[in-house]
Amino acid sequence: MVDSITTQTPTPSDQQSMLTRIPIEISISVGKARPLVRDLLGLEEQSVLVLDKLVSDPVELYVGDKLIGVGSLEMVEGDETGRLAVRIIEIADLQSSLT
């Protein structure tokens, strides 16, 4: 049985250090489609949705609904499965967002 529990309040630097080890998900937005409802209802396998962007246009990087950067799509070099990567063109000051 524990007689007493000692709690320590983490310092701000400890808190920031803990935060930097949390994995996050970055969503990449390549464009939007605006079909009519009748076209949406007619979608089936192999249908094609035309996006509002060109293949060469920059993509947007989001964490949640916050825009954190802009990049360009690339194929992963040496990856025969055809996976995509994003080369960062512009990035927000993420360090100041944590403090």
PDB file of N, CA and C in Angstrom:
ATOM      1  N   MET A   1       0.841  -1.167   0.000  1.00  0.00           N
ATOM      2  CA  MET A   1       0.000   0.000   0.000  1.00  0.00           C
ATOM      3  C   MET A   1       0.893   1.239   0.000  1.00  0.00           C
ATOM      4  N   VAL A   2       0.508   2.219  -0.761  1.00  0.00           N
ATOM      5  CA  VAL A   2       1.270   3.456  -0.866  1.00  0.00           C
ATOM      6  C   VAL A   2       0.801   4.413   0.207  1.00  0.00           C
ATOM      7  N   ASP A   3       1.760   4.871   1.037  1.00  0.00           N
ATOM      8  CA  ASP A   3       1.406   5.803   2.108  1.00  0.00           C
ATOM      9  C   ASP A   3       1.176   7.211   1.597  1.00  0.00           C
ATOM     10  N   SER A   4       1.990   7.615   0.655  1.00  0.00           N
ATOM     11  CA  SER A   4       1.821   8.972   0.127  1.00  0.00           C
ATOM     12  C   SER A   4       2.223   8.988  -1.340  1.00  0.00           C
ATOM     13  N   ILE A   5       1.602   9.854  -2.050  1.00  0.00           N
ATOM     14  CA  ILE A   5       1.909  10.022  -3.472  1.00  0.00           C
ATOM     15  C   ILE A   5       2.474  11.415  -3.647  1.00  0.00           C
ATOM     16  N   THR A   6       3.645  11.450  -4.233  1.00  0.00           N
ATOM     17  CA  THR A   6       4.280  12.739  -4.489  1.00  0.00           C
ATOM     18  C   THR A   6       4.018  13.112  -5.935  1.00  0.00           C
ATOM     19  N   THR A   7       3.482  14.278  -6.146  1.00  0.00           N
ATOM     20  CA  THR A   7       3.260  14.742  -7.512  1.00  0.00           C
ATOM     21  C   THR A   7       4.209  15.883  -7.804  1.00  0.00           C
ATOM     22  N   GLN A   8       4.698  15.883  -9.018  1.00  0.00           N
ATOM     23  CA  GLN A   8       5.569  16.967  -9.457  1.00  0.00           C
ATOM     24  C   GLN A   8       4.883  17.691 -10.593  1.00  0.00           C
ATOM     25  N   THR A   9       4.913  18.981 -10.530  1.00  0.00           N
ATOM     26  CA  THR A   9       4.370  19.778 -11.619  1.00  0.00           C
ATOM     27  C   THR A   9       5.457  19.933 -12.672  1.00  0.00           C
ATOM     28  N   PRO A  10       5.180  19.496 -13.904  1.00  0.00           N
ATOM     29  CA  PRO A  10       6.198  19.620 -14.946  1.00  0.00           C
ATOM     30  C   PRO A  10       6.506  21.086 -15.232  1.00  0.00           C
ATOM     31  N   THR A  11       7.770  21.349 -15.493  1.00  0.00           N
ATOM     32  CA  THR A  11       8.171  22.705 -15.869  1.00  0.00           C
ATOM     33  C   THR A  11       7.721  22.964 -17.300  1.00  0.00           C
ATOM     34  N   PRO A  12       7.645  24.225 -17.725  1.00  0.00           N
ATOM     35  CA  PRO A  12       7.262  24.512 -19.112  1.00  0.00           C
ATOM     36  C   PRO A  12       8.144  23.805 -20.135  1.00  0.00           C
ATOM     37  N   SER A  13       9.453  23.700 -19.867  1.00  0.00           N
ATOM     38  CA  SER A  13      10.325  23.016 -20.828  1.00  0.00           C
ATOM     39  C   SER A  13      10.033  21.521 -20.853  1.00  0.00           C
ATOM     40  N   ASP A  14       9.684  20.920 -19.690  1.00  0.00           N
ATOM     41  CA  ASP A  14       9.288  19.511 -19.661  1.00  0.00           C
ATOM     42  C   ASP A  14       8.002  19.303 -20.449  1.00  0.00           C
ATOM     43  N   GLN A  15       7.053  20.220 -20.289  1.00  0.00           N
ATOM     44  CA  GLN A  15       5.782  20.118 -21.009  1.00  0.00           C
ATOM     45  C   GLN A  15       6.013  20.203 -22.511  1.00  0.00           C
ATOM     46  N   GLN A  16       6.864  21.133 -22.947  1.00  0.00           N
ATOM     47  CA  GLN A  16       7.135  21.266 -24.375  1.00  0.00           C
ATOM     48  C   GLN A  16       7.851  20.028 -24.891  1.00  0.00           C
ATOM     49  N   SER A  17       8.769  19.481 -24.094  1.00  0.00           N
ATOM     50  CA  SER A  17       9.479  18.271 -24.486  1.00  0.00           C
ATOM     51  C   SER A  17       8.506  17.107 -24.657  1.00  0.00           C
ATOM     52  N   MET A  18       7.530  16.996 -23.756  1.00  0.00           N
ATOM     53  CA  MET A  18       6.527  15.934 -23.872  1.00  0.00           C
ATOM     54  C   MET A  18       5.683  16.135 -25.125  1.00  0.00           C
ATOM     55  N   LEU A  19       5.331  17.378 -25.419  1.00  0.00           N
ATOM     56  CA  LEU A  19       4.513  17.667 -26.600  1.00  0.00           C
ATOM     57  C   LEU A  19       5.215  17.281 -27.889  1.00  0.00           C
ATOM     58  N   THR A  20       6.532  17.465 -27.939  1.00  0.00           N
ATOM     59  CA  THR A  20       7.248  17.189 -29.187  1.00  0.00           C
ATOM     60  C   THR A  20       7.299  15.705 -29.511  1.00  0.00           C
ATOM     61  N   ARG A  21       6.947  14.846 -28.568  1.00  0.00           N
ATOM     62  CA  ARG A  21       6.965  13.402 -28.806  1.00  0.00           C
ATOM     63  C   ARG A  21       5.595  12.836 -29.176  1.00  0.00           C
ATOM     64  N   ILE A  22       4.603  13.692 -29.301  1.00  0.00           N
ATOM     65  CA  ILE A  22       3.256  13.240 -29.653  1.00  0.00           C
ATOM     66  C   ILE A  22       3.131  13.195 -31.176  1.00  0.00           C
ATOM     67  N   PRO A  23       2.761  12.031 -31.742  1.00  0.00           N
ATOM     68  CA  PRO A  23       2.578  11.972 -33.198  1.00  0.00           C
ATOM     69  C   PRO A  23       1.318  12.735 -33.614  1.00  0.00           C
ATOM     70  N   ILE A  24       1.387  13.376 -34.764  1.00  0.00           N
ATOM     71  CA  ILE A  24       0.227  14.093 -35.294  1.00  0.00           C
ATOM     72  C   ILE A  24      -0.025  13.636 -36.723  1.00  0.00           C
ATOM     73  N   GLU A  25      -1.191  13.928 -37.217  1.00  0.00           N
ATOM     74  CA  GLU A  25      -1.532  13.603 -38.599  1.00  0.00           C
ATOM     75  C   GLU A  25      -1.609  14.890 -39.396  1.00  0.00           C
ATOM     76  N   ILE A  26      -0.903  14.899 -40.526  1.00  0.00           N
ATOM     77  CA  ILE A  26      -0.947  16.038 -41.440  1.00  0.00           C
ATOM     78  C   ILE A  26      -1.781  15.618 -42.642  1.00  0.00           C
ATOM     79  N   SER A  27      -2.798  16.391 -42.966  1.00  0.00           N
ATOM     80  CA  SER A  27      -3.630  16.137 -44.143  1.00  0.00           C
ATOM     81  C   SER A  27      -3.128  16.995 -45.291  1.00  0.00           C
ATOM     82  N   ILE A  28      -3.129  16.417 -46.473  1.00  0.00           N
ATOM     83  CA  ILE A  28      -2.682  17.120 -47.667  1.00  0.00           C
ATOM     84  C   ILE A  28      -3.894  17.338 -48.561  1.00  0.00           C
ATOM     85  N   SER A  29      -4.167  18.592 -48.892  1.00  0.00           N
ATOM     86  CA  SER A  29      -5.303  18.917 -49.750  1.00  0.00           C
ATOM     87  C   SER A  29      -4.799  19.156 -51.171  1.00  0.00           C
ATOM     88  N   VAL A  30      -5.243  18.305 -52.092  1.00  0.00           N
ATOM     89  CA  VAL A  30      -4.811  18.443 -53.485  1.00  0.00           C
ATOM     90  C   VAL A  30      -5.822  19.197 -54.334  1.00  0.00           C
ATOM     91  N   GLY A  31      -7.005  19.446 -53.819  1.00  0.00           N
ATOM     92  CA  GLY A  31      -8.002  20.190 -54.580  1.00  0.00           C
ATOM     93  C   GLY A  31      -9.404  19.839 -54.137  1.00  0.00           C
ATOM     94  N   LYS A  32     -10.361  20.493 -54.775  1.00  0.00           N
ATOM     95  CA  LYS A  32     -11.771  20.262 -54.458  1.00  0.00           C
ATOM     96  C   LYS A  32     -12.545  20.008 -55.743  1.00  0.00           C
ATOM     97  N   ALA A  33     -13.581  19.197 -55.619  1.00  0.00           N
ATOM     98  CA  ALA A  33     -14.508  18.957 -56.725  1.00  0.00           C
ATOM     99  C   ALA A  33     -15.868  19.508 -56.305  1.00  0.00           C
ATOM    100  N   ARG A  34     -16.615  20.055 -57.259  1.00  0.00           N
ATOM    101  CA  ARG A  34     -17.937  20.612 -56.955  1.00  0.00           C
ATOM    102  C   ARG A  34     -18.962  20.055 -57.950  1.00  0.00           C
ATOM    103  N   PRO A  35     -19.260  18.761 -57.825  1.00  0.00           N
ATOM    104  CA  PRO A  35     -20.254  18.197 -58.739  1.00  0.00           C
ATOM    105  C   PRO A  35     -21.663  18.628 -58.345  1.00  0.00           C
ATOM    106  N   LEU A  36     -22.564  18.574 -59.296  1.00  0.00           N
ATOM    107  CA  LEU A  36     -23.981  18.762 -58.989  1.00  0.00           C
ATOM    108  C   LEU A  36     -24.465  17.540 -58.214  1.00  0.00           C
ATOM    109  N   VAL A  37     -25.527  17.698 -57.462  1.00  0.00           N
ATOM    110  CA  VAL A  37     -26.057  16.585 -56.674  1.00  0.00           C
ATOM    111  C   VAL A  37     -26.392  15.410 -57.591  1.00  0.00           C
ATOM    112  N   ARG A  38     -26.972  15.688 -58.757  1.00  0.00           N
ATOM    113  CA  ARG A  38     -27.324  14.579 -59.666  1.00  0.00           C
ATOM    114  C   ARG A  38     -26.080  13.830 -60.125  1.00  0.00           C
ATOM    115  N   ASP A  39     -24.953  14.566 -60.311  1.00  0.00           N
ATOM    116  CA  ASP A  39     -23.701  13.911 -60.698  1.00  0.00           C
ATOM    117  C   ASP A  39     -23.126  13.109 -59.530  1.00  0.00           C
ATOM    118  N   LEU A  40     -23.247  13.657 -58.323  1.00  0.00           N
ATOM    119  CA  LEU A  40     -22.786  12.954 -57.129  1.00  0.00           C
ATOM    120  C   LEU A  40     -23.542  11.638 -56.964  1.00  0.00           C
ATOM    121  N   LEU A  41     -24.857  11.682 -57.163  1.00  0.00           N
ATOM    122  CA  LEU A  41     -25.674  10.474 -57.026  1.00  0.00           C
ATOM    123  C   LEU A  41     -25.359   9.449 -58.105  1.00  0.00           C
ATOM    124  N   GLY A  42     -24.791   9.899 -59.211  1.00  0.00           N
ATOM    125  CA  GLY A  42     -24.461   8.992 -60.300  1.00  0.00           C
ATOM    126  C   GLY A  42     -23.050   8.424 -60.237  1.00  0.00           C
ATOM    127  N   LEU A  43     -22.292   8.772 -59.192  1.00  0.00           N
ATOM    128  CA  LEU A  43     -20.925   8.263 -59.087  1.00  0.00           C
ATOM    129  C   LEU A  43     -20.914   6.756 -58.896  1.00  0.00           C
ATOM    130  N   GLU A  44     -19.977   6.122 -59.538  1.00  0.00           N
ATOM    131  CA  GLU A  44     -19.784   4.683 -59.395  1.00  0.00           C
ATOM    132  C   GLU A  44     -18.297   4.399 -59.539  1.00  0.00           C
ATOM    133  N   GLU A  45     -17.923   3.152 -59.366  1.00  0.00           N
ATOM    134  CA  GLU A  45     -16.519   2.788 -59.532  1.00  0.00           C
ATOM    135  C   GLU A  45     -16.040   3.224 -60.912  1.00  0.00           C
ATOM    136  N   GLN A  46     -14.831   3.726 -60.965  1.00  0.00           N
ATOM    137  CA  GLN A  46     -14.174   4.215 -62.176  1.00  0.00           C
ATOM    138  C   GLN A  46     -14.665   5.585 -62.636  1.00  0.00           C
ATOM    139  N   SER A  47     -15.602   6.205 -61.891  1.00  0.00           N
ATOM    140  CA  SER A  47     -15.992   7.584 -62.203  1.00  0.00           C
ATOM    141  C   SER A  47     -14.794   8.490 -61.943  1.00  0.00           C
ATOM    142  N   VAL A  48     -14.747   9.614 -62.627  1.00  0.00           N
ATOM    143  CA  VAL A  48     -13.649  10.566 -62.466  1.00  0.00           C
ATOM    144  C   VAL A  48     -14.215  11.898 -61.996  1.00  0.00           C
ATOM    145  N   LEU A  49     -13.663  12.425 -60.906  1.00  0.00           N
ATOM    146  CA  LEU A  49     -14.022  13.750 -60.411  1.00  0.00           C
ATOM    147  C   LEU A  49     -12.924  14.716 -60.830  1.00  0.00           C
ATOM    148  N   VAL A  50     -13.293  15.766 -61.516  1.00  0.00           N
ATOM    149  CA  VAL A  50     -12.325  16.773 -61.936  1.00  0.00           C
ATOM    150  C   VAL A  50     -12.140  17.764 -60.790  1.00  0.00           C
ATOM    151  N   LEU A  51     -10.889  17.988 -60.418  1.00  0.00           N
ATOM    152  CA  LEU A  51     -10.570  18.910 -59.329  1.00  0.00           C
ATOM    153  C   LEU A  51     -10.327  20.310 -59.865  1.00  0.00           C
ATOM    154  N   ASP A  52     -10.314  21.270 -58.939  1.00  0.00           N
ATOM    155  CA  ASP A  52     -10.120  22.672 -59.306  1.00  0.00           C
ATOM    156  C   ASP A  52      -8.643  23.055 -59.429  1.00  0.00           C
ATOM    157  N   LYS A  53      -7.746  22.080 -59.388  1.00  0.00           N
ATOM    158  CA  LYS A  53      -6.312  22.362 -59.456  1.00  0.00           C
ATOM    159  C   LYS A  53      -5.654  21.528 -60.537  1.00  0.00           C
ATOM    160  N   LEU A  54      -4.492  22.024 -60.969  1.00  0.00           N
ATOM    161  CA  LEU A  54      -3.668  21.280 -61.912  1.00  0.00           C
ATOM    162  C   LEU A  54      -2.723  20.364 -61.145  1.00  0.00           C
ATOM    163  N   VAL A  55      -2.206  19.336 -61.814  1.00  0.00           N
ATOM    164  CA  VAL A  55      -1.256  18.423 -61.181  1.00  0.00           C
ATOM    165  C   VAL A  55      -0.034  19.186 -60.681  1.00  0.00           C
ATOM    166  N   SER A  56       0.370  20.217 -61.384  1.00  0.00           N
ATOM    167  CA  SER A  56       1.570  20.979 -61.023  1.00  0.00           C
ATOM    168  C   SER A  56       1.324  22.038 -59.943  1.00  0.00           C
ATOM    169  N   ASP A  57       0.068  22.273 -59.559  1.00  0.00           N
ATOM    170  CA  ASP A  57      -0.238  23.280 -58.536  1.00  0.00           C
ATOM    171  C   ASP A  57       0.248  22.826 -57.160  1.00  0.00           C
ATOM    172  N   PRO A  58       0.607  23.780 -56.297  1.00  0.00           N
ATOM    173  CA  PRO A  58       0.992  23.424 -54.926  1.00  0.00           C
ATOM    174  C   PRO A  58      -0.179  22.800 -54.169  1.00  0.00           C
ATOM    175  N   VAL A  59       0.150  21.970 -53.186  1.00  0.00           N
ATOM    176  CA  VAL A  59      -0.849  21.360 -52.306  1.00  0.00           C
ATOM    177  C   VAL A  59      -0.745  22.023 -50.934  1.00  0.00           C
ATOM    178  N   GLU A  60      -1.814  21.948 -50.156  1.00  0.00           N
ATOM    179  CA  GLU A  60      -1.844  22.580 -48.837  1.00  0.00           C
ATOM    180  C   GLU A  60      -1.743  21.514 -47.751  1.00  0.00           C
ATOM    181  N   LEU A  61      -0.974  21.814 -46.702  1.00  0.00           N
ATOM    182  CA  LEU A  61      -0.776  20.913 -45.572  1.00  0.00           C
ATOM    183  C   LEU A  61      -1.557  21.449 -44.377  1.00  0.00           C
ATOM    184  N   TYR A  62      -2.347  20.579 -43.768  1.00  0.00           N
ATOM    185  CA  TYR A  62      -3.188  20.969 -42.633  1.00  0.00           C
ATOM    186  C   TYR A  62      -2.951  20.055 -41.435  1.00  0.00           C
ATOM    187  N   VAL A  63      -2.988  20.639 -40.250  1.00  0.00           N
ATOM    188  CA  VAL A  63      -3.125  19.886 -39.004  1.00  0.00           C
ATOM    189  C   VAL A  63      -4.481  20.312 -38.467  1.00  0.00           C
ATOM    190  N   GLY A  64      -5.418  19.375 -38.463  1.00  0.00           N
ATOM    191  CA  GLY A  64      -6.804  19.734 -38.161  1.00  0.00           C
ATOM    192  C   GLY A  64      -7.290  20.668 -39.248  1.00  0.00           C
ATOM    193  N   ASP A  65      -7.821  21.820 -38.860  1.00  0.00           N
ATOM    194  CA  ASP A  65      -8.268  22.790 -39.862  1.00  0.00           C
ATOM    195  C   ASP A  65      -7.289  23.952 -40.003  1.00  0.00           C
ATOM    196  N   LYS A  66      -6.082  23.813 -39.437  1.00  0.00           N
ATOM    197  CA  LYS A  66      -5.087  24.885 -39.484  1.00  0.00           C
ATOM    198  C   LYS A  66      -4.092  24.636 -40.617  1.00  0.00           C
ATOM    199  N   LEU A  67      -4.015  25.592 -41.538  1.00  0.00           N
ATOM    200  CA  LEU A  67      -3.052  25.517 -42.633  1.00  0.00           C
ATOM    201  C   LEU A  67      -1.658  25.730 -42.058  1.00  0.00           C
ATOM    202  N   ILE A  68      -0.765  24.748 -42.263  1.00  0.00           N
ATOM    203  CA  ILE A  68       0.586  24.866 -41.713  1.00  0.00           C
ATOM    204  C   ILE A  68       1.660  24.996 -42.783  1.00  0.00           C
ATOM    205  N   GLY A  69       1.297  24.760 -44.045  1.00  0.00           N
ATOM    206  CA  GLY A  69       2.320  24.855 -45.074  1.00  0.00           C
ATOM    207  C   GLY A  69       1.787  24.578 -46.459  1.00  0.00           C
ATOM    208  N   VAL A  70       2.698  24.719 -47.412  1.00  0.00           N
ATOM    209  CA  VAL A  70       2.402  24.485 -48.825  1.00  0.00           C
ATOM    210  C   VAL A  70       3.536  23.629 -49.378  1.00  0.00           C
ATOM    211  N   GLY A  71       3.202  22.723 -50.280  1.00  0.00           N
ATOM    212  CA  GLY A  71       4.227  21.862 -50.853  1.00  0.00           C
ATOM    213  C   GLY A  71       3.883  21.434 -52.260  1.00  0.00           C
ATOM    214  N   SER A  72       4.756  20.610 -52.826  1.00  0.00           N
ATOM    215  CA  SER A  72       4.501  20.063 -54.157  1.00  0.00           C
ATOM    216  C   SER A  72       4.575  18.541 -54.075  1.00  0.00           C
ATOM    217  N   LEU A  73       3.709  17.884 -54.838  1.00  0.00           N
ATOM    218  CA  LEU A  73       3.680  16.424 -54.844  1.00  0.00           C
ATOM    219  C   LEU A  73       4.848  15.879 -55.648  1.00  0.00           C
ATOM    220  N   GLU A  74       5.426  14.790 -55.153  1.00  0.00           N
ATOM    221  CA  GLU A  74       6.510  14.102 -55.839  1.00  0.00           C
ATOM    222  C   GLU A  74       6.337  12.609 -55.638  1.00  0.00           C
ATOM    223  N   MET A  75       6.940  11.847 -56.532  1.00  0.00           N
ATOM    224  CA  MET A  75       7.008  10.403 -56.342  1.00  0.00           C
ATOM    225  C   MET A  75       8.193  10.126 -55.421  1.00  0.00           C
ATOM    226  N   VAL A  76       8.070   9.131 -54.534  1.00  0.00           N
ATOM    227  CA  VAL A  76       9.176   8.755 -53.663  1.00  0.00           C
ATOM    228  C   VAL A  76      10.229   8.060 -54.521  1.00  0.00           C
ATOM    229  N   GLU A  77      11.447   8.611 -54.509  1.00  0.00           N
ATOM    230  CA  GLU A  77      12.522   8.038 -55.322  1.00  0.00           C
ATOM    231  C   GLU A  77      12.854   6.628 -54.854  1.00  0.00           C
ATOM    232  N   GLY A  78      13.001   5.727 -55.806  1.00  0.00           N
ATOM    233  CA  GLY A  78      13.378   4.357 -55.496  1.00  0.00           C
ATOM    234  C   GLY A  78      12.248   3.502 -54.951  1.00  0.00           C
ATOM    235  N   ASP A  79      11.050   4.046 -54.845  1.00  0.00           N
ATOM    236  CA  ASP A  79       9.907   3.291 -54.328  1.00  0.00           C
ATOM    237  C   ASP A  79       9.105   2.773 -55.511  1.00  0.00           C
ATOM    238  N   GLU A  80       9.134   1.467 -55.690  1.00  0.00           N
ATOM    239  CA  GLU A  80       8.457   0.870 -56.844  1.00  0.00           C
ATOM    240  C   GLU A  80       6.947   0.770 -56.669  1.00  0.00           C
ATOM    241  N   THR A  81       6.447   1.063 -55.477  1.00  0.00           N
ATOM    242  CA  THR A  81       5.003   0.972 -55.256  1.00  0.00           C
ATOM    243  C   THR A  81       4.279   2.232 -55.706  1.00  0.00           C
ATOM    244  N   GLY A  82       5.029   3.288 -56.051  1.00  0.00           N
ATOM    245  CA  GLY A  82       4.410   4.511 -56.550  1.00  0.00           C
ATOM    246  C   GLY A  82       3.890   5.438 -55.474  1.00  0.00           C
ATOM    247  N   ARG A  83       4.461   5.359 -54.265  1.00  0.00           N
ATOM    248  CA  ARG A  83       3.988   6.236 -53.189  1.00  0.00           C
ATOM    249  C   ARG A  83       4.337   7.688 -53.474  1.00  0.00           C
ATOM    250  N   LEU A  84       3.487   8.571 -52.954  1.00  0.00           N
ATOM    251  CA  LEU A  84       3.682  10.010 -53.112  1.00  0.00           C
ATOM    252  C   LEU A  84       4.377  10.593 -51.897  1.00  0.00           C
ATOM    253  N   ALA A  85       5.032  11.720 -52.125  1.00  0.00           N
ATOM    254  CA  ALA A  85       5.651  12.490 -51.048  1.00  0.00           C
ATOM    255  C   ALA A  85       5.321  13.952 -51.297  1.00  0.00           C
ATOM    256  N   VAL A  86       5.538  14.783 -50.296  1.00  0.00           N
ATOM    257  CA  VAL A  86       5.322  16.220 -50.435  1.00  0.00           C
ATOM    258  C   VAL A  86       6.630  16.930 -50.115  1.00  0.00           C
ATOM    259  N   ARG A  87       7.109  17.720 -51.060  1.00  0.00           N
ATOM    260  CA  ARG A  87       8.278  18.574 -50.822  1.00  0.00           C
ATOM    261  C   ARG A  87       7.763  19.905 -50.287  1.00  0.00           C
ATOM    262  N   ILE A  88       8.232  20.302 -49.106  1.00  0.00           N
ATOM    263  CA  ILE A  88       7.768  21.527 -48.461  1.00  0.00           C
ATOM    264  C   ILE A  88       8.320  22.742 -49.202  1.00  0.00           C
ATOM    265  N   ILE A  89       7.408  23.629 -49.600  1.00  0.00           N
ATOM    266  CA  ILE A  89       7.775  24.877 -50.272  1.00  0.00           C
ATOM    267  C   ILE A  89       7.734  26.027 -49.274  1.00  0.00           C
ATOM    268  N   GLU A  90       6.735  25.988 -48.414  1.00  0.00           N
ATOM    269  CA  GLU A  90       6.514  27.061 -47.440  1.00  0.00           C
ATOM    270  C   GLU A  90       5.959  26.420 -46.170  1.00  0.00           C
ATOM    271  N   ILE A  91       6.443  26.870 -45.001  1.00  0.00           N
ATOM    272  CA  ILE A  91       5.970  26.292 -43.745  1.00  0.00           C
ATOM    273  C   ILE A  91       5.744  27.403 -42.725  1.00  0.00           C
ATOM    274  N   ALA A  92       4.702  27.255 -41.931  1.00  0.00           N
ATOM    275  CA  ALA A  92       4.396  28.238 -40.882  1.00  0.00           C
ATOM    276  C   ALA A  92       5.435  28.142 -39.768  1.00  0.00           C
ATOM    277  N   ASP A  93       5.505  29.160 -38.940  1.00  0.00           N
ATOM    278  CA  ASP A  93       6.388  29.145 -37.777  1.00  0.00           C
ATOM    279  C   ASP A  93       5.725  28.279 -36.707  1.00  0.00           C
ATOM    280  N   LEU A  94       5.984  26.988 -36.771  1.00  0.00           N
ATOM    281  CA  LEU A  94       5.323  26.039 -35.880  1.00  0.00           C
ATOM    282  C   LEU A  94       5.854  26.129 -34.457  1.00  0.00           C
ATOM    283  N   GLN A  95       7.105  26.512 -34.286  1.00  0.00           N
ATOM    284  CA  GLN A  95       7.694  26.611 -32.950  1.00  0.00           C
ATOM    285  C   GLN A  95       6.937  27.617 -32.089  1.00  0.00           C
ATOM    286  N   SER A  96       6.591  28.761 -32.677  1.00  0.00           N
ATOM    287  CA  SER A  96       5.886  29.784 -31.894  1.00  0.00           C
ATOM    288  C   SER A  96       4.457  29.356 -31.573  1.00  0.00           C
ATOM    289  N   SER A  97       3.914  28.429 -32.340  1.00  0.00           N
ATOM    290  CA  SER A  97       2.561  27.941 -32.068  1.00  0.00           C
ATOM    291  C   SER A  97       2.511  27.080 -30.813  1.00  0.00           C
ATOM    292  N   LEU A  98       3.638  26.489 -30.429  1.00  0.00           N
ATOM    293  CA  LEU A  98       3.683  25.618 -29.258  1.00  0.00           C
ATOM    294  C   LEU A  98       3.838  26.385 -27.957  1.00  0.00           C
ATOM    295  N   THR A  99       4.266  27.631 -28.041  1.00  0.00           N
ATOM    296  CA  THR A  99       4.522  28.390 -26.810  1.00  0.00           C
ATOM    297  C   THR A  99       3.416  29.367 -26.519  1.00  0.00           C
TER     298      THR A  99
END
